[in-house]
PDB file of C-alpha atoms in Angstrom:
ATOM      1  CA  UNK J  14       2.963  -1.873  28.157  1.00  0.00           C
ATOM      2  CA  UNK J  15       1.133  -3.386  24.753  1.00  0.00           C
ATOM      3  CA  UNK J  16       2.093  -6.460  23.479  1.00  0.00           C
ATOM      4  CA  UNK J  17       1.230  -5.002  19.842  1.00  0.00           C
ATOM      5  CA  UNK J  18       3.302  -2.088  17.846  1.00  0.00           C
ATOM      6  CA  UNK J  19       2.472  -0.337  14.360  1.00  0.00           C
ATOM      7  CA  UNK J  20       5.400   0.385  12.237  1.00  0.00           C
ATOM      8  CA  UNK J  21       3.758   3.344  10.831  1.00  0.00           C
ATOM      9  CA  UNK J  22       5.001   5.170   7.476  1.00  0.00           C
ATOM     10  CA  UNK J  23       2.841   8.245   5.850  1.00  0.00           C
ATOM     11  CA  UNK J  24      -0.840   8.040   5.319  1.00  0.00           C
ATOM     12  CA  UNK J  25      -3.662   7.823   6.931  1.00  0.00           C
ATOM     13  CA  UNK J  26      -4.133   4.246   6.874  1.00  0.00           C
ATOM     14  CA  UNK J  27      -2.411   3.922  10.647  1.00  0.00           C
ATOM     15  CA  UNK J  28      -4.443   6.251  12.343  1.00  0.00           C
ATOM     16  CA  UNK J  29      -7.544   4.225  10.490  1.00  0.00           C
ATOM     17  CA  UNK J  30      -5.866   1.063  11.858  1.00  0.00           C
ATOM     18  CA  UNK J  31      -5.636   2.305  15.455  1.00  0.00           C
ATOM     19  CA  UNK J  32      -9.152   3.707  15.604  1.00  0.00           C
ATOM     20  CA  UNK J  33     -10.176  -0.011  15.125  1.00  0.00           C
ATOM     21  CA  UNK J  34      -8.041  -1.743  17.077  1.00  0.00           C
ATOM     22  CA  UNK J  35      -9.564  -2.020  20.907  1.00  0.00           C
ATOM     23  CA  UNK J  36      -6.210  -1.412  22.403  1.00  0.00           C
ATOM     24  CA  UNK J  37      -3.529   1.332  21.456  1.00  0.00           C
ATOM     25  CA  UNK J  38      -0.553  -0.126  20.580  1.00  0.00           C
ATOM     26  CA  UNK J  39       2.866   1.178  20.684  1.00  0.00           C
ATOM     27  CA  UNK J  40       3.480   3.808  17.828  1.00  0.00           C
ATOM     28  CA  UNK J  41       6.773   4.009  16.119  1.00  0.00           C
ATOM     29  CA  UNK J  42       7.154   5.883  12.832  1.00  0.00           C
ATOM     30  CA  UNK J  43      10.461   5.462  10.273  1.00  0.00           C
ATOM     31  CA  UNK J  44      12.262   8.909  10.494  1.00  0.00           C
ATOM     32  CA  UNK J  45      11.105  10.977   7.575  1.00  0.00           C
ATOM     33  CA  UNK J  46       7.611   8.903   7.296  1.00  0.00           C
ATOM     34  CA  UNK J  47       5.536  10.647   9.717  1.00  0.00           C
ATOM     35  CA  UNK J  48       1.881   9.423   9.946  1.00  0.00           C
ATOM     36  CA  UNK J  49      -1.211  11.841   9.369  1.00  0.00           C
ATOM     37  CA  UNK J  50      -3.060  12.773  12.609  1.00  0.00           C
ATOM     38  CA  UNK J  51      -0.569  10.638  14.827  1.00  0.00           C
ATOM     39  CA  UNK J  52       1.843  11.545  17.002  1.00  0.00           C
ATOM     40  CA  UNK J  53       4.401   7.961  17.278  1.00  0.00           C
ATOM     41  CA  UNK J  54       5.253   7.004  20.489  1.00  0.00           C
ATOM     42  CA  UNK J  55       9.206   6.469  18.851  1.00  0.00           C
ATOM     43  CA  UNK J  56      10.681   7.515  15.813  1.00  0.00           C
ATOM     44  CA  UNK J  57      13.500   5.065  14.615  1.00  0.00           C
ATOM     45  CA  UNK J  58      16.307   4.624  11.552  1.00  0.00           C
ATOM     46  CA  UNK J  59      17.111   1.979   9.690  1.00  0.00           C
ATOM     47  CA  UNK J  60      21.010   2.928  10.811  1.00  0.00           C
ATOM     48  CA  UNK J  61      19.814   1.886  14.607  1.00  0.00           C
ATOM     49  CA  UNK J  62      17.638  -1.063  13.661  1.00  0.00           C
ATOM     50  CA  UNK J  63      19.059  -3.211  16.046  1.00  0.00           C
ATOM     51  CA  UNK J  64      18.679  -0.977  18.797  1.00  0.00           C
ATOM     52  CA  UNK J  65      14.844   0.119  17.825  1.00  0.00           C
ATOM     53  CA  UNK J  66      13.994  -3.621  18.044  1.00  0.00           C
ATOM     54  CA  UNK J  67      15.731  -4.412  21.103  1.00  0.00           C
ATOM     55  CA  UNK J  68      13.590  -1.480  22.688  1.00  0.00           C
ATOM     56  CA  UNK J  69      10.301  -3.178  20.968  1.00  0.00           C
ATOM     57  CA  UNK J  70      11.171  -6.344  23.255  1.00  0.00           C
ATOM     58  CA  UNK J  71      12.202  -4.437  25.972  1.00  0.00           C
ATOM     59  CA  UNK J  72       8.396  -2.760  25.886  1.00  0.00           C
ATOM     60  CA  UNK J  73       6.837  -5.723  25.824  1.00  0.00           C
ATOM     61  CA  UNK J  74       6.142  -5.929  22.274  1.00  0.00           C
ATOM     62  CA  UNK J  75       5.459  -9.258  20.950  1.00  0.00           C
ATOM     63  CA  UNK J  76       3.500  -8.298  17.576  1.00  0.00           C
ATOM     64  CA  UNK J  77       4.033  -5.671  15.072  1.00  0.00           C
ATOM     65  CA  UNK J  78       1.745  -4.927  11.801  1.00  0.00           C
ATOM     66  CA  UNK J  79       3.246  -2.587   9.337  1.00  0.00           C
ATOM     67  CA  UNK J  80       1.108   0.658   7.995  1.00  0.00           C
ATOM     68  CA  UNK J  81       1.540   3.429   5.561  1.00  0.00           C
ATOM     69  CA  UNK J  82       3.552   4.264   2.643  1.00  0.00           C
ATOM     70  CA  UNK J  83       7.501   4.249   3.479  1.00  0.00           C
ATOM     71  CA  UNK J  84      10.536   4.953   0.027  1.00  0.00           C
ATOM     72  CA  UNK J  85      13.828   3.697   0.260  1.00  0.00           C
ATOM     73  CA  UNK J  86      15.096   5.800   3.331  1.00  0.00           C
ATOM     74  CA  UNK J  87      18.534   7.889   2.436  1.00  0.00           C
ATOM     75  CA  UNK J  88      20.921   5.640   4.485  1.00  0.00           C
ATOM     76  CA  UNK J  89      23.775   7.255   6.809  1.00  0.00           C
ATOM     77  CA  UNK J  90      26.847   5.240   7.130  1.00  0.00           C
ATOM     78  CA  UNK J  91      28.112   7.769  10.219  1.00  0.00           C
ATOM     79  CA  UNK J  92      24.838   6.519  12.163  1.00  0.00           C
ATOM     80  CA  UNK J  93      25.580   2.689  12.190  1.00  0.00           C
ATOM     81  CA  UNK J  94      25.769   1.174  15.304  1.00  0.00           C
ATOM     82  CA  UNK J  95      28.093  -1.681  15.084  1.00  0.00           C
ATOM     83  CA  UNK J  96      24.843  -4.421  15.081  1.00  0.00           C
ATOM     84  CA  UNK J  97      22.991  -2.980  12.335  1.00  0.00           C
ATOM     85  CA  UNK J  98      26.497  -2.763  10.137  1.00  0.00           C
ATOM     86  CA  UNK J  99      26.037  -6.541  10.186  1.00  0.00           C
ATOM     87  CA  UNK J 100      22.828  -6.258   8.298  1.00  0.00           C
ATOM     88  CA  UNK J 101      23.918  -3.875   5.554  1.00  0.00           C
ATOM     89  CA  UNK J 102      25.245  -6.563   3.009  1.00  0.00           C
ATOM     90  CA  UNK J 103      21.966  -8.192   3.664  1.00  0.00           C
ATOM     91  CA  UNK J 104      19.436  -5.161   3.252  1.00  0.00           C
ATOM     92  CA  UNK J 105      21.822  -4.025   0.052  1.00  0.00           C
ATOM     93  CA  UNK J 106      21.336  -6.953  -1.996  1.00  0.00           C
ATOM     94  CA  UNK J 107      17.383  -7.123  -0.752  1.00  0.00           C
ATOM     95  CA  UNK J 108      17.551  -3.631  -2.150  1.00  0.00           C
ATOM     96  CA  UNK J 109      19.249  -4.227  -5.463  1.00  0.00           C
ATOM     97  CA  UNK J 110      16.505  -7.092  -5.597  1.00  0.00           C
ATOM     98  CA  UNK J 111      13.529  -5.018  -5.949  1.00  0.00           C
ATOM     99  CA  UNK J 112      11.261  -3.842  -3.511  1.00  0.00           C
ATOM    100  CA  UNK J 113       9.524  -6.680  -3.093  1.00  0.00           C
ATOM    101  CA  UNK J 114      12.969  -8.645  -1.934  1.00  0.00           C
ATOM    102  CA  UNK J 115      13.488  -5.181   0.355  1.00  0.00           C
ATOM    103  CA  UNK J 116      10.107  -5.962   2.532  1.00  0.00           C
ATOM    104  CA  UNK J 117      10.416 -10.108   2.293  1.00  0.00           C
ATOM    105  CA  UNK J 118      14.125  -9.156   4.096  1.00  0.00           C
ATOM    106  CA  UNK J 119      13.136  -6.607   6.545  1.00  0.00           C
ATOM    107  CA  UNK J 120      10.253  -9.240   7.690  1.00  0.00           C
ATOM    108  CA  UNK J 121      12.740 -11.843   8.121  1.00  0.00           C
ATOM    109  CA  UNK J 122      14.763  -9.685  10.034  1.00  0.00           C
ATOM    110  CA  UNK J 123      12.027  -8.850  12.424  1.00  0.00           C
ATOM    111  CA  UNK J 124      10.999 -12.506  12.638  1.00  0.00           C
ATOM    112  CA  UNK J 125      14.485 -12.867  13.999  1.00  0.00           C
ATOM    113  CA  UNK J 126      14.003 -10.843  17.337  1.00  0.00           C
ATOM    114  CA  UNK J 127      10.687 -13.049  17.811  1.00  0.00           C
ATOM    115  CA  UNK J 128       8.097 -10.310  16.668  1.00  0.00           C
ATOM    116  CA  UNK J 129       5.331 -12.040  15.063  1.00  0.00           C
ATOM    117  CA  UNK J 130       3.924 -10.116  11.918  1.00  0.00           C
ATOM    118  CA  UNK J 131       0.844  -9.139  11.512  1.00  0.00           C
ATOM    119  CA  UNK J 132      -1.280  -7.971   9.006  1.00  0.00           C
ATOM    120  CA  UNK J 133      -3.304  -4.923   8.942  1.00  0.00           C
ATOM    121  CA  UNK J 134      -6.771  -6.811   8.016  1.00  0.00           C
ATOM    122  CA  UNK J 135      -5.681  -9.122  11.060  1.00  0.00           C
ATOM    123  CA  UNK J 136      -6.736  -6.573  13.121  1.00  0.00           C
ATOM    124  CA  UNK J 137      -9.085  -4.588  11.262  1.00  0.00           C
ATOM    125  CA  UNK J 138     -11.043  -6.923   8.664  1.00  0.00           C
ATOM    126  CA  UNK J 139     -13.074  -5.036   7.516  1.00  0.00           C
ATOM    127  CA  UNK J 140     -10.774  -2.636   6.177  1.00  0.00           C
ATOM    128  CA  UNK J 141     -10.660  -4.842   3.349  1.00  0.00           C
ATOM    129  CA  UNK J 142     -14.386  -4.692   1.486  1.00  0.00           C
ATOM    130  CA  UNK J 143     -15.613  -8.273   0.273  1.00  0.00           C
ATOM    131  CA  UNK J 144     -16.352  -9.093  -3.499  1.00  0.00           C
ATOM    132  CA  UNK J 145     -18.962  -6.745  -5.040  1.00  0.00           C
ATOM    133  CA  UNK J 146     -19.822  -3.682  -6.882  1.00  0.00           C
ATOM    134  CA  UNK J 147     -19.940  -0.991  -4.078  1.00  0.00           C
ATOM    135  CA  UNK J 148     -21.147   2.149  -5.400  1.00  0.00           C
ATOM    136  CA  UNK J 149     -22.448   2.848  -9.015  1.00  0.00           C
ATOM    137  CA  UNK J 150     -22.641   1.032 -11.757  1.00  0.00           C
ATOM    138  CA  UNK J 151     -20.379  -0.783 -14.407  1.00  0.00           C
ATOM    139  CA  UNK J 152     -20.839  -1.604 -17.755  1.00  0.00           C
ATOM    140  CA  UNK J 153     -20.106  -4.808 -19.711  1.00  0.00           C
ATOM    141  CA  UNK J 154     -16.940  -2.372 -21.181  1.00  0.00           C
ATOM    142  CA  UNK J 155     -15.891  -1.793 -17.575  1.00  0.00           C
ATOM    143  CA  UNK J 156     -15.535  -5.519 -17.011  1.00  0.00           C
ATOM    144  CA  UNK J 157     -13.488  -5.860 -19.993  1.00  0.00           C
ATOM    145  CA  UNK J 158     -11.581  -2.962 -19.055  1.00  0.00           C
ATOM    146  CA  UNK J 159     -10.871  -4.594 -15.646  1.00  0.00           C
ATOM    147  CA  UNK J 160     -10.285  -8.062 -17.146  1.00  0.00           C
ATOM    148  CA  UNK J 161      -7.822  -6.469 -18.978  1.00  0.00           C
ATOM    149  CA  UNK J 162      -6.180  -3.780 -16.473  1.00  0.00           C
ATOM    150  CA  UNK J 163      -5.957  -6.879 -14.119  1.00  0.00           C
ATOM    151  CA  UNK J 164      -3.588  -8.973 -16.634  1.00  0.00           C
ATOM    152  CA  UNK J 165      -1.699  -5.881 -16.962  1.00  0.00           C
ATOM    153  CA  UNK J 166      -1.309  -5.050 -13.212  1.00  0.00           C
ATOM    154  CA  UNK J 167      -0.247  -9.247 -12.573  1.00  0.00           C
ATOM    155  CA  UNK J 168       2.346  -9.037 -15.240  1.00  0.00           C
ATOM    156  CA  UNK J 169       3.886  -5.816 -14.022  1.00  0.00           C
ATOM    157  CA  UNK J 170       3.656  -7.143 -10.451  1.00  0.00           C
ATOM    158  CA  UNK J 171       5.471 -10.414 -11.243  1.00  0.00           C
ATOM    159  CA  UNK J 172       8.557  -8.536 -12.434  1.00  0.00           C
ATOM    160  CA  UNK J 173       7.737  -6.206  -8.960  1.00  0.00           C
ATOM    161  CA  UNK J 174       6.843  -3.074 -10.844  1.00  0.00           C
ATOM    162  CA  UNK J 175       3.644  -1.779  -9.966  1.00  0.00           C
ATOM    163  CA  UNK J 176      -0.013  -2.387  -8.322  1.00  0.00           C
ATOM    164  CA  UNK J 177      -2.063  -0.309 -10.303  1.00  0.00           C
ATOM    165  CA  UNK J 178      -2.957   0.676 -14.309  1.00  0.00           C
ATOM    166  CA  UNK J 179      -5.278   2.682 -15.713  1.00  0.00           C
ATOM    167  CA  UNK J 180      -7.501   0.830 -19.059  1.00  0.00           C
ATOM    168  CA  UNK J 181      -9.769   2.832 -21.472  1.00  0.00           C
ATOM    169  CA  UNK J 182     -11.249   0.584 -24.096  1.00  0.00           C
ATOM    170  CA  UNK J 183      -8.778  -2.521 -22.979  1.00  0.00           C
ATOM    171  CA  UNK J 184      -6.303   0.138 -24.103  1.00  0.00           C
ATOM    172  CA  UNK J 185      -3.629   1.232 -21.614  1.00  0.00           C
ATOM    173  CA  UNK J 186      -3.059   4.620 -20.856  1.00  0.00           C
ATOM    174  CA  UNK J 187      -0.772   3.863 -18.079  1.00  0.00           C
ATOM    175  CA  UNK J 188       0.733   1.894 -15.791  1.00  0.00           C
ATOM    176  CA  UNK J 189       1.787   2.859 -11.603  1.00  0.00           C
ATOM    177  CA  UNK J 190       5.716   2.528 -11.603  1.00  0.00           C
ATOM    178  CA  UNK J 191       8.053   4.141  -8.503  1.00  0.00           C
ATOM    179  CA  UNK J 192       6.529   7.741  -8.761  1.00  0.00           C
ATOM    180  CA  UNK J 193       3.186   6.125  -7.314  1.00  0.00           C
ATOM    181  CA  UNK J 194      -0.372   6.173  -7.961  1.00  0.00           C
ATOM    182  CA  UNK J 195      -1.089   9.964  -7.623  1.00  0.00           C
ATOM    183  CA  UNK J 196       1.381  10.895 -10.109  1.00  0.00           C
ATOM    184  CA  UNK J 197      -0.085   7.945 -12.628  1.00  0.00           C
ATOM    185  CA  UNK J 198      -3.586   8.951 -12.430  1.00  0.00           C
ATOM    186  CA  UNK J 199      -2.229  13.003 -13.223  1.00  0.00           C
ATOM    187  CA  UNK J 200      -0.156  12.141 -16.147  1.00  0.00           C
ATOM    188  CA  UNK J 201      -3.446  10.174 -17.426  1.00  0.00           C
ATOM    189  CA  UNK J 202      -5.476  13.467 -17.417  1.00  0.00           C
ATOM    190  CA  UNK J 203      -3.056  15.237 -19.156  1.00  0.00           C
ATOM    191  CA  UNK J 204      -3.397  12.773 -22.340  1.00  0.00           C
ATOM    192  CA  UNK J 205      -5.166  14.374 -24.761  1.00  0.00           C
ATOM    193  CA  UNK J 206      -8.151  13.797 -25.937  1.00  0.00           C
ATOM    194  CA  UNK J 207      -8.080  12.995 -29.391  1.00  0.00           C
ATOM    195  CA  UNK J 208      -5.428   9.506 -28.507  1.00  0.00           C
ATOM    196  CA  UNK J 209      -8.223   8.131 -25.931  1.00  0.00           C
ATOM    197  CA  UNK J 210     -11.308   6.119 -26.808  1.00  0.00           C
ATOM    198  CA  UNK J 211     -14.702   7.657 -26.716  1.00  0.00           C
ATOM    199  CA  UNK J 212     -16.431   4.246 -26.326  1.00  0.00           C
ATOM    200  CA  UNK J 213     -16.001   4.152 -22.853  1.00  0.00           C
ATOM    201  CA  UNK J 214     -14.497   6.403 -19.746  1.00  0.00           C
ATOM    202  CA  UNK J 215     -12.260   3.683 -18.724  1.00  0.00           C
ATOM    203  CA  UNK J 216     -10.885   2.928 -14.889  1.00  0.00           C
ATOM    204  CA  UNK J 217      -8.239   2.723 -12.709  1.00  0.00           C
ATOM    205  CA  UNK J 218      -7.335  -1.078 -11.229  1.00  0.00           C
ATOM    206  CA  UNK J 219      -5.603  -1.791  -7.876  1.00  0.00           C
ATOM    207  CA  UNK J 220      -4.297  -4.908  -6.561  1.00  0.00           C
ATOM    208  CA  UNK J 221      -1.734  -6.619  -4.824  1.00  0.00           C
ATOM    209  CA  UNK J 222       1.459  -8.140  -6.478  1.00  0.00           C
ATOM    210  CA  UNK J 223       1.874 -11.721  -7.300  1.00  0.00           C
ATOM    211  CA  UNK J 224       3.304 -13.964  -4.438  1.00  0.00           C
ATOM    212  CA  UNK J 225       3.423 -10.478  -2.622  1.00  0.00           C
ATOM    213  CA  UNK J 226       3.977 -11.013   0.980  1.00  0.00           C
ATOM    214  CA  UNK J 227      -0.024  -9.197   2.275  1.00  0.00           C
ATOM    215  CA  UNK J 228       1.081  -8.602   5.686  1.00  0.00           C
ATOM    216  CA  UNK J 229       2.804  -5.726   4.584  1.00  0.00           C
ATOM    217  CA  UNK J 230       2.415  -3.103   1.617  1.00  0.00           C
ATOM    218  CA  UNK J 231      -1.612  -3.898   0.960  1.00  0.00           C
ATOM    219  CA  UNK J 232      -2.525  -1.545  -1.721  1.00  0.00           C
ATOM    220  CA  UNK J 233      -4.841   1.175  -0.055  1.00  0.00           C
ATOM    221  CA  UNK J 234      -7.288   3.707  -1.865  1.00  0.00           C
ATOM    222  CA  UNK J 235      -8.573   6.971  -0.024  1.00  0.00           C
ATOM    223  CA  UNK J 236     -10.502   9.630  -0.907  1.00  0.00           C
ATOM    224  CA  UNK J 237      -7.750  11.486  -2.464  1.00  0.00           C
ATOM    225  CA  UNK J 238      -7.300   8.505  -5.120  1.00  0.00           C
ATOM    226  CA  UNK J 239     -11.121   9.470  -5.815  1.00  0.00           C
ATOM    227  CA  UNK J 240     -10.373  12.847  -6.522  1.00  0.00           C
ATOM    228  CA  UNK J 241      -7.900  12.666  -9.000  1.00  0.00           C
ATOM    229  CA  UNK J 242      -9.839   9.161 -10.925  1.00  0.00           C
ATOM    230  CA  UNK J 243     -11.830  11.983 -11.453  1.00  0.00           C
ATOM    231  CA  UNK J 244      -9.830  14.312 -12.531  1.00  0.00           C
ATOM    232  CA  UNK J 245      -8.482  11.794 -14.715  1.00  0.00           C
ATOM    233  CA  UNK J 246     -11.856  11.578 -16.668  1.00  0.00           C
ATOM    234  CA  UNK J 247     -12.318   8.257 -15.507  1.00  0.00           C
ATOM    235  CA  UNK J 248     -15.484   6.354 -15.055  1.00  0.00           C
ATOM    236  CA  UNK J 249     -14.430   4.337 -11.270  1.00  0.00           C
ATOM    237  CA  UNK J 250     -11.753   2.061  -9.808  1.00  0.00           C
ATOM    238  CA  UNK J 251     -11.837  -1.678  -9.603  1.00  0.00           C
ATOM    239  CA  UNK J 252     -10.148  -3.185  -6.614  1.00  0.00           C
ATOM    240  CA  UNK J 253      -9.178  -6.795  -5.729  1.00  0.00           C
ATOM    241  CA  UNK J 254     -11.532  -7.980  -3.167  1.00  0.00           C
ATOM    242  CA  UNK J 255      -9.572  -8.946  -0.251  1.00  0.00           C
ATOM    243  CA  UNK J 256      -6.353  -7.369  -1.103  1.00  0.00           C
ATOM    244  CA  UNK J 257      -7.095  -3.881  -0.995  1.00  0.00           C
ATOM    245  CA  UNK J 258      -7.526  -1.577   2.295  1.00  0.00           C
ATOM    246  CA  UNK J 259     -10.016   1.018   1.598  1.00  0.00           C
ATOM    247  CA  UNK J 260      -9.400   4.179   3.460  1.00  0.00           C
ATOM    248  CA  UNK J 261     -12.706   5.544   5.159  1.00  0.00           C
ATOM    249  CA  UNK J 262     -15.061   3.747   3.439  1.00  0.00           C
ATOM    250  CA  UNK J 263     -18.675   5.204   4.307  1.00  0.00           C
ATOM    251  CA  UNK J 264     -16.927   9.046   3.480  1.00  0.00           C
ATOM    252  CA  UNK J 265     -15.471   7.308  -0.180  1.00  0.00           C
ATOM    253  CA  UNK J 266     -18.800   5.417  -1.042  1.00  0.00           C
ATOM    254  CA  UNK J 267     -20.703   9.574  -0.521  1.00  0.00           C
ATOM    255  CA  UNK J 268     -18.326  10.782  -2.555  1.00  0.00           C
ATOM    256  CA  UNK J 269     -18.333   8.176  -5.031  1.00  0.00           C
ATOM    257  CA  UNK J 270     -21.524   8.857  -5.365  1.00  0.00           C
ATOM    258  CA  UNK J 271     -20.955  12.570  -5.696  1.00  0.00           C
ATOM    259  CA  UNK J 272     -18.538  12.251  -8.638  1.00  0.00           C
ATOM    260  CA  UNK J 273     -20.545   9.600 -10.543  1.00  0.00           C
ATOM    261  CA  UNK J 274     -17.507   7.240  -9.973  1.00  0.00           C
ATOM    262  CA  UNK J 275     -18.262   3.225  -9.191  1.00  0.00           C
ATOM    263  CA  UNK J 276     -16.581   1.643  -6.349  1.00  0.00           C
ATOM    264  CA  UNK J 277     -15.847  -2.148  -7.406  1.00  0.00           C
ATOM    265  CA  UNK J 278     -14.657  -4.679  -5.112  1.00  0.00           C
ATOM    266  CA  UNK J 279     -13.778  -7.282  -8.162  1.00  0.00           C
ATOM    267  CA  UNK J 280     -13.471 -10.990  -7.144  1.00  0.00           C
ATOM    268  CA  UNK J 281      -9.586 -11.878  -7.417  1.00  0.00           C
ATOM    269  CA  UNK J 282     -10.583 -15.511  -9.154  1.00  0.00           C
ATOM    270  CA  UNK J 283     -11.050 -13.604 -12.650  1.00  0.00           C
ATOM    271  CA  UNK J 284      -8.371 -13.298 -14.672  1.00  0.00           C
TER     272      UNK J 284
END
């Protein structure tokens, strides 16, 4: 028995968490959300919640730190138990909220059944890198870029949008919305050439939300992110130091390298 379970969505970030932790916790993995290079221990619904968390307890479970990327599951009325139908007013109008409202309801729900939340940088800190500029170099147009793509990113966040935008010459060439950061960073390569700036390759920015809840849903960058920044034409990524998880960092910083990208871990004081 482990006193400690990972709610684990899709990714890689929570077989990145478990290699750190000293102890392997229980696994359990939202249906439809299976983790990369993990097998879960139990696969749950949201239809059964009541029952999945009474099983947490009755394992021992006393912690749980949520990991990897989870949408709003297609919910089956036929699968209620009678329990969980109690909660459905409650998670509708999180839903209708926003996501934000969604994950600030499911925590209090959790919180409920005595499971204390953790955070993933609570047990793997340095998943998170501290303030600095990582791997290449930026410019003194890169900084404004960032100062700028940051402003963007906290005024999307505030109205629970996005966590990401991508700046060229403090102009915008977009923003991350529902279809996610992969799909942003293709639609930017596919702008053509002659409506972006030639004064500067511009970056991609990542950071958390305003007043967003950083136990759960930390903005994570991987290798694949690197990729298609590339792709994109793009001269790096700027990150909020402390709010970011980055995904295999020693493998990203070789292939930063590789692409002539810069990794920067930018202080979240700026504006």
């Amino acid at each position: 028995m482990t006193s400690t379970a990972i709610i684990a969505g899709a990714g890689a970030l929570p077989a990145t968490l478990i290699a750190a932790m000293p102890e392997k916790p229980l696994v359990a993995a939202l249906d439809g959300f299976a983790p990369t290079g993990l097998t879960p221990d139990i696969t749950f619904r949201v239809e059964r919640l009541v029952p999945f968390l009474n099983h947490l307890l009755d394992q021992g479970v006393t912690q749980v730190c949520f990991a990897g990327a989870v949408q709003r599951p297609n919910l089956d009325p036929s699968l209620f138990d009678p329990l969980t139908a109690q909660m459905v007013p409650r998670l509708i109008a999180a839903m209708q909220a926003g996501d934000d409202a969604t994950l600030r309801e499911v925590l209090t729900i959790f919180e409920e059944f005595d499971l204390k939340i953790l955070s993933a940088t609570d047990l793997a800190p340095n998943l998170t890198p501290a303030a600095g500029l990582i791997s290449g170099k930026i410019t003194a147009s890169d900084e404004a870029d960032a100062t700028r793509a940051a402003a963007i990113v906290n005024a999307l966040g505030a109205v629970d949008v996005g966590q990401g935008a991508v700046v060229q010459a403090r102009l915008c060439l977009a923003v991350e919305t529902i279809t996610g950061t992969d799909a942003m960073l293709a639609q930017t390569g596919l702008i053509p050439q002659h409506l972006r700036p030639k004064t500067t390759k511009g970056l991609y920015y990542k950071a958390p939300k305003p007043n967003q809840d950083l136990r759960v849903d930390l903005p994570t960058i991987g290798l694949q992110t690197l990729e298609l920044v590339a792709k994109a034409g793009l001269g790096g990524i700027a990150f909020q130091s402390g709010g970011v998880i980055l995904l295999d960092q020693t493998a990203m910083i070789e292939r930063a390298r590789e692409l002539c990208l810069f990794l920067w871990s930018r202080p979240p004081a700026q504006p």
